[in-house]
Short mmCIF file of N, CA, C and O in Angstrom, two decimals:
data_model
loop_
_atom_site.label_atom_id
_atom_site.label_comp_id
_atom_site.label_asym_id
_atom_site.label_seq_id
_atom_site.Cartn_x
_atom_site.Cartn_y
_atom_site.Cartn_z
N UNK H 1479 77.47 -18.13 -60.06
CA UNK H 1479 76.94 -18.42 -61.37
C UNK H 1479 77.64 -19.63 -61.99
O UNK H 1479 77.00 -20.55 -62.50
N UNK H 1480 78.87 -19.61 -61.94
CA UNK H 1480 79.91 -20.77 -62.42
C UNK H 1480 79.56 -22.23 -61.57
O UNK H 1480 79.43 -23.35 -62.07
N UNK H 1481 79.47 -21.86 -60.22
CA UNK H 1481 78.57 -23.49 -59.74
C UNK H 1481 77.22 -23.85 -60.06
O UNK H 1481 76.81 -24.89 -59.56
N UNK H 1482 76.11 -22.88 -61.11
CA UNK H 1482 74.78 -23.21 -61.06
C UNK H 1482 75.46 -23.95 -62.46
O UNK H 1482 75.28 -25.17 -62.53
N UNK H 1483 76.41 -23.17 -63.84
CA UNK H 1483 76.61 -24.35 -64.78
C UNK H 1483 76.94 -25.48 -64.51
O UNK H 1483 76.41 -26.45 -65.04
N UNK H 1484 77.76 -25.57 -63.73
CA UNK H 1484 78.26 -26.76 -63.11
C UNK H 1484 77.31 -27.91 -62.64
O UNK H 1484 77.33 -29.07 -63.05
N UNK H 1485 76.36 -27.28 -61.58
CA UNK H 1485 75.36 -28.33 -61.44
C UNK H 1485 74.43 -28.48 -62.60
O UNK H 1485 73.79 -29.52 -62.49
N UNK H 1486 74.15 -27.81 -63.65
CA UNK H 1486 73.54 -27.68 -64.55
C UNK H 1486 73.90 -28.89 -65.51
O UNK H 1486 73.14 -29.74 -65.96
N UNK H 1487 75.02 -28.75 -65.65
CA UNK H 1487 75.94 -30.06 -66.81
C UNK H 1487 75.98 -31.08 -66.03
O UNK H 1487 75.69 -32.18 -66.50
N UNK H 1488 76.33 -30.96 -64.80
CA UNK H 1488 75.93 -32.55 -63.90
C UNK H 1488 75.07 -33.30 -64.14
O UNK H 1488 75.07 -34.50 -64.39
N UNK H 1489 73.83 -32.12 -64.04
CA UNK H 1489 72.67 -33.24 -64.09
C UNK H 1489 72.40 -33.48 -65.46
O UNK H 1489 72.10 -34.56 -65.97
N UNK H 1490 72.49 -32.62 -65.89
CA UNK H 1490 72.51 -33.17 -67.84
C UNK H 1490 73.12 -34.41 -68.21
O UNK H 1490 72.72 -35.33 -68.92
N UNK H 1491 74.35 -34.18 -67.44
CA UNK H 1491 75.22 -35.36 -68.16
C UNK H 1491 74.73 -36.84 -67.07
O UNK H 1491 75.15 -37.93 -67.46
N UNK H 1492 74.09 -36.83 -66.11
CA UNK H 1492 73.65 -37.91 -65.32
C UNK H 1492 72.15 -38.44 -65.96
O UNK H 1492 71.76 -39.59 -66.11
N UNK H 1493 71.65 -37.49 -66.19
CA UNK H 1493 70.37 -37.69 -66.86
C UNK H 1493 70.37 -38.46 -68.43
O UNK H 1493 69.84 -39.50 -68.82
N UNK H 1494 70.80 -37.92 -68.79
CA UNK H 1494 71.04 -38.48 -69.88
C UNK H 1494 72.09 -39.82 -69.67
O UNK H 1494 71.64 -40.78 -70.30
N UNK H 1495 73.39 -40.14 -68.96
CA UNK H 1495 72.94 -41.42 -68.83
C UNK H 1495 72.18 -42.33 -68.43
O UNK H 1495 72.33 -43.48 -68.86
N UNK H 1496 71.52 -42.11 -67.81
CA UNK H 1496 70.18 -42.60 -66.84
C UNK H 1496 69.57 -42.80 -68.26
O UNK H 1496 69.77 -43.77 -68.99
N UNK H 1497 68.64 -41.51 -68.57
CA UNK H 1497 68.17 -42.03 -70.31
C UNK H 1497 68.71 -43.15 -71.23
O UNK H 1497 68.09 -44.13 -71.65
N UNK H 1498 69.62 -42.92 -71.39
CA UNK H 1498 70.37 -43.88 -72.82
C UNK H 1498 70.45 -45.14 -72.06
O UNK H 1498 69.66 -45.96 -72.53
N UNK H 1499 71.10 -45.57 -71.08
CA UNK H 1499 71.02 -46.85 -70.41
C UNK H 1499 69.88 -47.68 -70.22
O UNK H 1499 69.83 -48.91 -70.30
N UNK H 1500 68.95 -46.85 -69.97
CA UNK H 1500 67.51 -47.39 -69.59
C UNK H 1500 67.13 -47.55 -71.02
O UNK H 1500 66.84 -48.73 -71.19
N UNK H 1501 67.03 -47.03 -71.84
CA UNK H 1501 66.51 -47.11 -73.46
C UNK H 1501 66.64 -48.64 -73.71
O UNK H 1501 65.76 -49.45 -74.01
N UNK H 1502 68.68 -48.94 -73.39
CA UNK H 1502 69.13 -49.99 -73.68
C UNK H 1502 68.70 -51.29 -72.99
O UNK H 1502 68.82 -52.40 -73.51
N UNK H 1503 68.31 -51.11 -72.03
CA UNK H 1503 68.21 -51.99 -70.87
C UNK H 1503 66.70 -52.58 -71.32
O UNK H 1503 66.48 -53.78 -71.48
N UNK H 1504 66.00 -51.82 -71.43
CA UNK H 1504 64.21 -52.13 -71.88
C UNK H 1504 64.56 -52.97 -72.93
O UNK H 1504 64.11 -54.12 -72.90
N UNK H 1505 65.30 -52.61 -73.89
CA UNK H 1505 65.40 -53.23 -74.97
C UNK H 1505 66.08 -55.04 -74.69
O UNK H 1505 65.53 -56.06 -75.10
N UNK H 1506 67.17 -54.99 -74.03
CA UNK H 1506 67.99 -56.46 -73.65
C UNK H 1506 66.72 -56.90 -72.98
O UNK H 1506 66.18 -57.73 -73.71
N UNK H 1507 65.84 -56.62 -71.58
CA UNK H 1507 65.25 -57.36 -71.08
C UNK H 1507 64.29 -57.96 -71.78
O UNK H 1507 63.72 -58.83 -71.12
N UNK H 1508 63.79 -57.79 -73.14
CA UNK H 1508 63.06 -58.26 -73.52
C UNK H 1508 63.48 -59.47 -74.01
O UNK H 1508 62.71 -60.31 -74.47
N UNK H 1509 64.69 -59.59 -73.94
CA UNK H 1509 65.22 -61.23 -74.41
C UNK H 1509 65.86 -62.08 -73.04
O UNK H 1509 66.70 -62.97 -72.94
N UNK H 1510 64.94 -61.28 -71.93
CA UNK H 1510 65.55 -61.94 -70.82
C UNK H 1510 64.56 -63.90 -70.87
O UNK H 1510 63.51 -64.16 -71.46
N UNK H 1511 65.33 -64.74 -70.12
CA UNK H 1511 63.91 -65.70 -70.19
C UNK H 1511 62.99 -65.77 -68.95
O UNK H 1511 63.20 -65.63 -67.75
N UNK H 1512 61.81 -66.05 -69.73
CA UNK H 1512 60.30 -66.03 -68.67
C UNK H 1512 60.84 -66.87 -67.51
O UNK H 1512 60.85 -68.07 -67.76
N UNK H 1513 61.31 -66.51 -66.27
CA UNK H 1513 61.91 -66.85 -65.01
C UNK H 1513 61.48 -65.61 -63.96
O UNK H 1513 60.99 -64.54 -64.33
N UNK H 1514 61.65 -65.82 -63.21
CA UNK H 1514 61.52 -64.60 -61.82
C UNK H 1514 63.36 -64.50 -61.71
O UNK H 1514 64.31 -65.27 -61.83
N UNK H 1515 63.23 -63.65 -61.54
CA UNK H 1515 64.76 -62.80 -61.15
C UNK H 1515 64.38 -62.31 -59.70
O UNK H 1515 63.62 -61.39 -59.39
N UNK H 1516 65.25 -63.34 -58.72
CA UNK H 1516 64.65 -62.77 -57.43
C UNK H 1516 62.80 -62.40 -57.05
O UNK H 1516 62.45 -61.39 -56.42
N UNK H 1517 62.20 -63.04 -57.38
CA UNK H 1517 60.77 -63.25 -57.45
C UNK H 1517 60.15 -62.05 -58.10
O UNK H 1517 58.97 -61.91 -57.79
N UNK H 1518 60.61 -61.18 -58.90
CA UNK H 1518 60.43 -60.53 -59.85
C UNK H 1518 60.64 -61.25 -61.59
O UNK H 1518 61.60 -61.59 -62.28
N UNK H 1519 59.10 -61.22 -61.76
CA UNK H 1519 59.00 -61.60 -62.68
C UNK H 1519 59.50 -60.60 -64.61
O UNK H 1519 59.26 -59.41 -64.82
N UNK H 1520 60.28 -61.70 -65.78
CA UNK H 1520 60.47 -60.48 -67.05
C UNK H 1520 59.66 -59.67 -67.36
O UNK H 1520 60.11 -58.99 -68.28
N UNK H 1521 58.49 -59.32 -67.00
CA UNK H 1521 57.16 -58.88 -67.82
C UNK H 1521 57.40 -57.60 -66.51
O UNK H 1521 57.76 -56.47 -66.83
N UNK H 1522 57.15 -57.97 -65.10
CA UNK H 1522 57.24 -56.91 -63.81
C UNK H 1522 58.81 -56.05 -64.39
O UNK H 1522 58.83 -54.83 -64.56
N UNK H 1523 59.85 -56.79 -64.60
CA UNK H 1523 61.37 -56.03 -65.08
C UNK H 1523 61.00 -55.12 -65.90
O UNK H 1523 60.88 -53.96 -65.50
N UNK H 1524 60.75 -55.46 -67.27
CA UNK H 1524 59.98 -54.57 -67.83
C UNK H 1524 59.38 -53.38 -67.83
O UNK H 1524 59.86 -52.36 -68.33
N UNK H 1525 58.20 -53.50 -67.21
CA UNK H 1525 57.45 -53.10 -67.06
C UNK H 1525 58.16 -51.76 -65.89
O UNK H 1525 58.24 -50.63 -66.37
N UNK H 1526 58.55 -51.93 -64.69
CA UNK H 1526 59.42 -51.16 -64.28
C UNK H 1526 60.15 -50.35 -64.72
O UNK H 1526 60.37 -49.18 -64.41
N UNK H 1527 60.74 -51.29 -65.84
CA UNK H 1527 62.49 -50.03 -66.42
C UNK H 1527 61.50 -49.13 -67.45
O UNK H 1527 61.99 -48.10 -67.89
N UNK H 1528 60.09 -49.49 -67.85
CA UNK H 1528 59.69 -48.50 -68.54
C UNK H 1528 58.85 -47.43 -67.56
O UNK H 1528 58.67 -46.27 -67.93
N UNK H 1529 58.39 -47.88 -66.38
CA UNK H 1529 58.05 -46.89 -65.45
C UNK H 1529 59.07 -45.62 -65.08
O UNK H 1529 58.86 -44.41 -65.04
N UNK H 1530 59.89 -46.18 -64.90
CA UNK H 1530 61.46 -45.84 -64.07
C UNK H 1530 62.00 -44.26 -65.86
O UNK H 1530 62.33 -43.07 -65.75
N UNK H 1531 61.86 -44.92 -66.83
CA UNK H 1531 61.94 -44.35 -67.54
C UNK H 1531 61.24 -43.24 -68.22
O UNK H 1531 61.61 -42.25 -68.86
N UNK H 1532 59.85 -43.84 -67.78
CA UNK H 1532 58.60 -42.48 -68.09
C UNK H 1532 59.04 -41.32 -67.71
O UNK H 1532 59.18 -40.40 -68.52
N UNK H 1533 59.42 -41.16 -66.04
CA UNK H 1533 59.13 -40.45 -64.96
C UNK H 1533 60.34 -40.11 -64.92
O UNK H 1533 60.31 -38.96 -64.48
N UNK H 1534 61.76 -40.49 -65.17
CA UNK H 1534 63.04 -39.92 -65.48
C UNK H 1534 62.87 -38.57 -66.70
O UNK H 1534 62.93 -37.35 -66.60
N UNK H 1535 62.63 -39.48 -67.82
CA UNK H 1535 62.46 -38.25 -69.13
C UNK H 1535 61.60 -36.79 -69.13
O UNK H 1535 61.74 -35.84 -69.90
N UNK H 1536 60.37 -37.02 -67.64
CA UNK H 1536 60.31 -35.52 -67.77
C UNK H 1536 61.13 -34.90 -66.85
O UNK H 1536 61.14 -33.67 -66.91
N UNK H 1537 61.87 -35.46 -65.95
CA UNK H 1537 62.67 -34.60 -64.83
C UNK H 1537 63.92 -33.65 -65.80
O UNK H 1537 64.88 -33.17 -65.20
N UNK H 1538 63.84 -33.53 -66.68
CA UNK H 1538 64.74 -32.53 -67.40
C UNK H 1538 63.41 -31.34 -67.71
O UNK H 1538 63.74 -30.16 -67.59
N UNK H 1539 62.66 -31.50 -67.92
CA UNK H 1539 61.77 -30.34 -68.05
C UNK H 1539 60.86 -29.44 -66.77
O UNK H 1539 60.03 -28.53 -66.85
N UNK H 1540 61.46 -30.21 -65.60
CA UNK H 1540 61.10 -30.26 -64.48
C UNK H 1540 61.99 -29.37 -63.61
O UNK H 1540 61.59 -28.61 -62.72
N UNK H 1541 63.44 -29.58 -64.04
CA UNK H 1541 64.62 -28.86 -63.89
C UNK H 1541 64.89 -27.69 -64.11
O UNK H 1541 65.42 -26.80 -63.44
N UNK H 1542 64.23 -27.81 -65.74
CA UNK H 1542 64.80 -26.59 -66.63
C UNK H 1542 63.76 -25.08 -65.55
O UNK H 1542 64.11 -23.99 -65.11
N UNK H 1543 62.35 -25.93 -65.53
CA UNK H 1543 61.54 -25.49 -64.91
C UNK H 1543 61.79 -24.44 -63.15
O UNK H 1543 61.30 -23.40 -62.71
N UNK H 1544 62.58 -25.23 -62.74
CA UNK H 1544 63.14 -25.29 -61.48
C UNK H 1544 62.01 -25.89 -60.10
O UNK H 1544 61.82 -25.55 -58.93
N UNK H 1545 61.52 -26.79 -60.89
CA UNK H 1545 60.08 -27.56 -59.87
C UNK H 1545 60.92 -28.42 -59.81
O UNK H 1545 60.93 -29.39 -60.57
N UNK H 1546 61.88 -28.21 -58.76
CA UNK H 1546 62.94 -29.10 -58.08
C UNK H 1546 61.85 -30.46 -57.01
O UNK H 1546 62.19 -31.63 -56.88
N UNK H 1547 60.81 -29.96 -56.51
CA UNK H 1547 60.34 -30.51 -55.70
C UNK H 1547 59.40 -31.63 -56.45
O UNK H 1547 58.89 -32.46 -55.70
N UNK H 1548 59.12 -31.72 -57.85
CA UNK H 1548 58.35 -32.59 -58.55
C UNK H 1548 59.50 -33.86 -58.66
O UNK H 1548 59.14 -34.98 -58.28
N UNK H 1549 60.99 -33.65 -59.24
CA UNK H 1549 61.92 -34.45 -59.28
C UNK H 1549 61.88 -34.97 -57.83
O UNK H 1549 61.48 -36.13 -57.80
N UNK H 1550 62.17 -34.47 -56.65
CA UNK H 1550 62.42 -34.82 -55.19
C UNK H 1550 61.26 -35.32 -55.14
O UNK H 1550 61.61 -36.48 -55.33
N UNK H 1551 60.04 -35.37 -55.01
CA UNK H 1551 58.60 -36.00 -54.52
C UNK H 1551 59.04 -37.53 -55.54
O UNK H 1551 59.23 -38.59 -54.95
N UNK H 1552 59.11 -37.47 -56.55
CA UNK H 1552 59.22 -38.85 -57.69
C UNK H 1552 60.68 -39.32 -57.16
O UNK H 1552 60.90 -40.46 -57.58
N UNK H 1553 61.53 -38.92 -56.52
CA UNK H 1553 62.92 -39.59 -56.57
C UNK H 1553 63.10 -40.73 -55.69
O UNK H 1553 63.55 -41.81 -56.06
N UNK H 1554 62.72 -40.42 -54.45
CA UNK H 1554 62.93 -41.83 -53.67
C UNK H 1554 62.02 -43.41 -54.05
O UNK H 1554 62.63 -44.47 -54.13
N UNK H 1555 60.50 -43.33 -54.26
CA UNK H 1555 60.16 -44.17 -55.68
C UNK H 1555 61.26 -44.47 -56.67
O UNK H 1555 61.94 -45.50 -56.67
N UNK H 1556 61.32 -43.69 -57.31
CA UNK H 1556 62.54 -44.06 -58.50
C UNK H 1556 63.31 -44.86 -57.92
O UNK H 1556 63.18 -46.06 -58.16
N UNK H 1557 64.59 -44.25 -56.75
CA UNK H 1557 65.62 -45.01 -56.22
C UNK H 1557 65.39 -46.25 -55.78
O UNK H 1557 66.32 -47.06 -55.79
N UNK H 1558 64.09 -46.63 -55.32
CA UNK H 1558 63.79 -47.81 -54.71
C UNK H 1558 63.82 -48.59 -56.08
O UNK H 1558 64.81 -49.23 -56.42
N UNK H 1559 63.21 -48.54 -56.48
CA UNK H 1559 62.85 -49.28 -57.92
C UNK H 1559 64.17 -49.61 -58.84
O UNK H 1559 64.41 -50.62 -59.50
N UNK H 1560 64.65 -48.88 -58.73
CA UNK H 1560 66.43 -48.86 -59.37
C UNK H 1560 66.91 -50.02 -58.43
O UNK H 1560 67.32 -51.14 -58.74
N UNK H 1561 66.76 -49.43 -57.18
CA UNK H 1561 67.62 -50.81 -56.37
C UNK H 1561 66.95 -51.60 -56.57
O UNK H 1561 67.27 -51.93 -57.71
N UNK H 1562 66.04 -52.30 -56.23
CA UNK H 1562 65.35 -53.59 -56.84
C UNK H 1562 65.71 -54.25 -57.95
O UNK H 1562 66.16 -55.40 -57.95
N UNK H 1563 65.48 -53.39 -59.17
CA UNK H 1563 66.40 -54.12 -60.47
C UNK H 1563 67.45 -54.36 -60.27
O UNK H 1563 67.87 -55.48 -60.59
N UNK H 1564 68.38 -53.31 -59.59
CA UNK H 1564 70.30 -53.54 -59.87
C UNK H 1564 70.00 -54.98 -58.74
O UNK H 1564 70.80 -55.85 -59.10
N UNK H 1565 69.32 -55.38 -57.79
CA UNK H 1565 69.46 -55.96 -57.04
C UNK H 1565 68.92 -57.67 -58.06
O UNK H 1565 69.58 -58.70 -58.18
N UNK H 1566 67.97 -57.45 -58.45
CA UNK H 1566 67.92 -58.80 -59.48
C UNK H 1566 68.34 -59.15 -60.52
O UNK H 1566 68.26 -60.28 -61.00
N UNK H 1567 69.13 -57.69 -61.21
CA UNK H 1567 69.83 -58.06 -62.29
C UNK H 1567 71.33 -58.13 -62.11
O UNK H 1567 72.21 -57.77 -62.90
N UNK H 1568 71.43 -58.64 -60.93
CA UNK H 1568 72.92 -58.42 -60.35
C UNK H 1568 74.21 -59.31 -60.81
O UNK H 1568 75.42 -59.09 -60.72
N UNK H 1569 73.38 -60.55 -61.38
CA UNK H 1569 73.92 -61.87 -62.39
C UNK H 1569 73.88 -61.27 -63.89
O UNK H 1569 74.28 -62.06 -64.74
N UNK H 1570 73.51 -60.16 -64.31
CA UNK H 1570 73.57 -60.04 -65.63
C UNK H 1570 74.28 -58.43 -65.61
O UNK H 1570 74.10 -57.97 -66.74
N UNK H 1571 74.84 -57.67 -64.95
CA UNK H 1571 75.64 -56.56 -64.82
C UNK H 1571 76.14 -56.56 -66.54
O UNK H 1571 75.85 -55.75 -67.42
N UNK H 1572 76.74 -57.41 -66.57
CA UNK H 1572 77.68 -56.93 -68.29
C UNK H 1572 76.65 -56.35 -69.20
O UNK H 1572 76.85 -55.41 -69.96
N UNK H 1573 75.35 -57.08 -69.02
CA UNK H 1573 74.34 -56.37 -69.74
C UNK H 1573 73.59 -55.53 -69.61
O UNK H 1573 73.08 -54.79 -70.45
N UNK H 1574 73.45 -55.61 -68.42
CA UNK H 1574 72.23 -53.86 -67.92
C UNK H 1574 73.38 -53.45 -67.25
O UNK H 1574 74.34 -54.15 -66.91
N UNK H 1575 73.16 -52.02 -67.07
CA UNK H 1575 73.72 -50.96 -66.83
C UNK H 1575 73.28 -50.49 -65.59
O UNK H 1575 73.65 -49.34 -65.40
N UNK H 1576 72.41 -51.14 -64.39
CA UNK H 1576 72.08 -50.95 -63.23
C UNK H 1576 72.80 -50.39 -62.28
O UNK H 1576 72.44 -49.37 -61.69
N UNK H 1577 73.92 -51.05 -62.04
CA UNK H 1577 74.98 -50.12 -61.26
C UNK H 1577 75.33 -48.36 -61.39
O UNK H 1577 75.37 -47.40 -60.63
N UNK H 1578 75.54 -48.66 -62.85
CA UNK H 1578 75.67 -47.15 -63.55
C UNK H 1578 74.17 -46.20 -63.02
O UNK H 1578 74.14 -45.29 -62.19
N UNK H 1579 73.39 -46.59 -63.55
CA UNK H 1579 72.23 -46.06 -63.12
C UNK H 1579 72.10 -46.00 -62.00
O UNK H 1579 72.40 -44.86 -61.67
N UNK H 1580 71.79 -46.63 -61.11
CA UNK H 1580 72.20 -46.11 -59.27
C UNK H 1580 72.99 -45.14 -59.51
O UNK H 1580 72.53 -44.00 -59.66
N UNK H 1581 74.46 -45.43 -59.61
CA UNK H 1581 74.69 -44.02 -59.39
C UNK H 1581 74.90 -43.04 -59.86
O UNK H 1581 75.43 -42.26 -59.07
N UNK H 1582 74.69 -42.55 -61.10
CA UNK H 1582 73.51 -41.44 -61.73
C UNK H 1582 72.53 -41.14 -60.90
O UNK H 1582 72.34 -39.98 -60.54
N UNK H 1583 71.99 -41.88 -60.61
CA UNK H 1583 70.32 -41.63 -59.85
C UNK H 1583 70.73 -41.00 -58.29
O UNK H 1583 69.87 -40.54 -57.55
N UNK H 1584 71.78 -41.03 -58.04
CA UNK H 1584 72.63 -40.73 -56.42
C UNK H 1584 73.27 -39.16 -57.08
O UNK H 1584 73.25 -38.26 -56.24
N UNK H 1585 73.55 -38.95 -57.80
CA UNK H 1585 74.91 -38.23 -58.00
C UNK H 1585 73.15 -37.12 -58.38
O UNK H 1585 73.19 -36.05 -57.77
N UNK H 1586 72.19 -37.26 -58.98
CA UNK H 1586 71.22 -36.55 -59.19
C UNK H 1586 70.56 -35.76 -57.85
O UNK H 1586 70.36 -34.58 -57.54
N UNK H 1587 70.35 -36.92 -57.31
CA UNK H 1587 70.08 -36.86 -55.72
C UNK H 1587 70.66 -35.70 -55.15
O UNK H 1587 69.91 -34.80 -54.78
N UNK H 1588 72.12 -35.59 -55.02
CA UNK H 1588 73.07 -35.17 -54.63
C UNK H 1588 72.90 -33.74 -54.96
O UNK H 1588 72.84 -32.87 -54.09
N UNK H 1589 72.81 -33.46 -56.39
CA UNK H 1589 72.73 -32.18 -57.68
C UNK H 1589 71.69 -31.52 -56.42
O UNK H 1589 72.05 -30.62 -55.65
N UNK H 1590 70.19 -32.24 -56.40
CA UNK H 1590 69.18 -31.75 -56.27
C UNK H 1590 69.14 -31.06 -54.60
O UNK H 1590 68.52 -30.16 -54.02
N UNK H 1591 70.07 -31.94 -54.32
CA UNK H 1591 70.20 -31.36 -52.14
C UNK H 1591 70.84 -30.43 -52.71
O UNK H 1591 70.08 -29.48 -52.54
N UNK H 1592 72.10 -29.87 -53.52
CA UNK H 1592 72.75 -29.08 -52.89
C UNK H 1592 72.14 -27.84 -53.54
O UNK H 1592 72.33 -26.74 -53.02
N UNK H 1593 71.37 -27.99 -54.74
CA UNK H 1593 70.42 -26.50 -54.95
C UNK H 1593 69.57 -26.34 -54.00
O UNK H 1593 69.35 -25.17 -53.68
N UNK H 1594 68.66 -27.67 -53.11
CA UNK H 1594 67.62 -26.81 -52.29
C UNK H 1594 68.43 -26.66 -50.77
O UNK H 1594 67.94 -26.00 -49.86
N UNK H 1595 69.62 -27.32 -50.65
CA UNK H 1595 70.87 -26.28 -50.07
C UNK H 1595 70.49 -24.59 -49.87
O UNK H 1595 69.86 -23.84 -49.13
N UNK H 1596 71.42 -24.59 -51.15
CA UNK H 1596 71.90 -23.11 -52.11
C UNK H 1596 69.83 -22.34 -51.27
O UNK H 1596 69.75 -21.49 -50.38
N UNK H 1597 69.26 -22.65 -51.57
CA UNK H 1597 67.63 -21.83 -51.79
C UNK H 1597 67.25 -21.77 -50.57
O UNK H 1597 66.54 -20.82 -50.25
N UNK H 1598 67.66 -22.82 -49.54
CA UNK H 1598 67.39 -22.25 -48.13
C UNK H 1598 68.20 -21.24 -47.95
O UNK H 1598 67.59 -20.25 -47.54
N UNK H 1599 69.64 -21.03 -48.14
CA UNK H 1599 70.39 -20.08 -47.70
C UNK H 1599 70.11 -18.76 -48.19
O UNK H 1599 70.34 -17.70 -47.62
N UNK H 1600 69.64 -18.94 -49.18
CA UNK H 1600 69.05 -17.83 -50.12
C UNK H 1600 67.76 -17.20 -49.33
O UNK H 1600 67.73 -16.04 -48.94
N UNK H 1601 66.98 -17.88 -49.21
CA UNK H 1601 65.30 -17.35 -48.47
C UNK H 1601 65.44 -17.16 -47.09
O UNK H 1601 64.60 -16.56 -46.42
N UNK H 1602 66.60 -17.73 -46.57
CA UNK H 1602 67.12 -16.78 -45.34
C UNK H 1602 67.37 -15.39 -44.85
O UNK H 1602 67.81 -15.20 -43.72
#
């Protein structure tokens, strides 16, 4: 019971930075300038960190839910897309929070193997 809080506050506390970072990040890129960042264009950046963000904010209700497999089906999408940004915003780190977010988005990852871990051993 003491390791389900545990993973419980993990992902809370990963999620929610994932949330608040991305909030911030949508917001700076909009003063990025009209350039391609690695042939990703400001408007595609954008447009992404608010995708990336849609589909993050329900994975807490998804959780609470325990439709572990809706988070896992959306996650590797997500991760790709995360790397892509951290990968073009890699000259502006002081300002986006990309790194951070990767790994949040890993350490979630992580949360999510070791409950459907825990549920094979269980339905065994």
């Amino acid at each position: 019971m003491e390791d389900k809080k545990i993973l419980n506050t993990e992902f809370q506390n990963n999620l929610d930075y994932v949330l608040t970072n991305l909030e911030k990040d949508i917001f700076k890129a909009s003063s990025l300038e009209d350039k391609l960042y690695l042939e990703i264009s400001k408007n595609e950046i954008i447009k992404s960190l608010n995708y990336v963000y849609q589909n993050i904010k329900c994975w807490q209700d998804s959780y609470n839910a325990k439709k572990y497999d809706v988070i896992i089906n959306e996650y590797g999408e997500i991760e790709s897309i995360i790397s892509q940004l951290e990968l073009c915003l890699a000259d502006y780190e002081e300002q986006f929070h990309m790194d951070g977010i990767s790994y949040s988005i890993f350490q979630i990852g992580k949360i999510l193997s070791n409950i459907m871990k825990r549920s094979d051993k269980n339905g065994r």
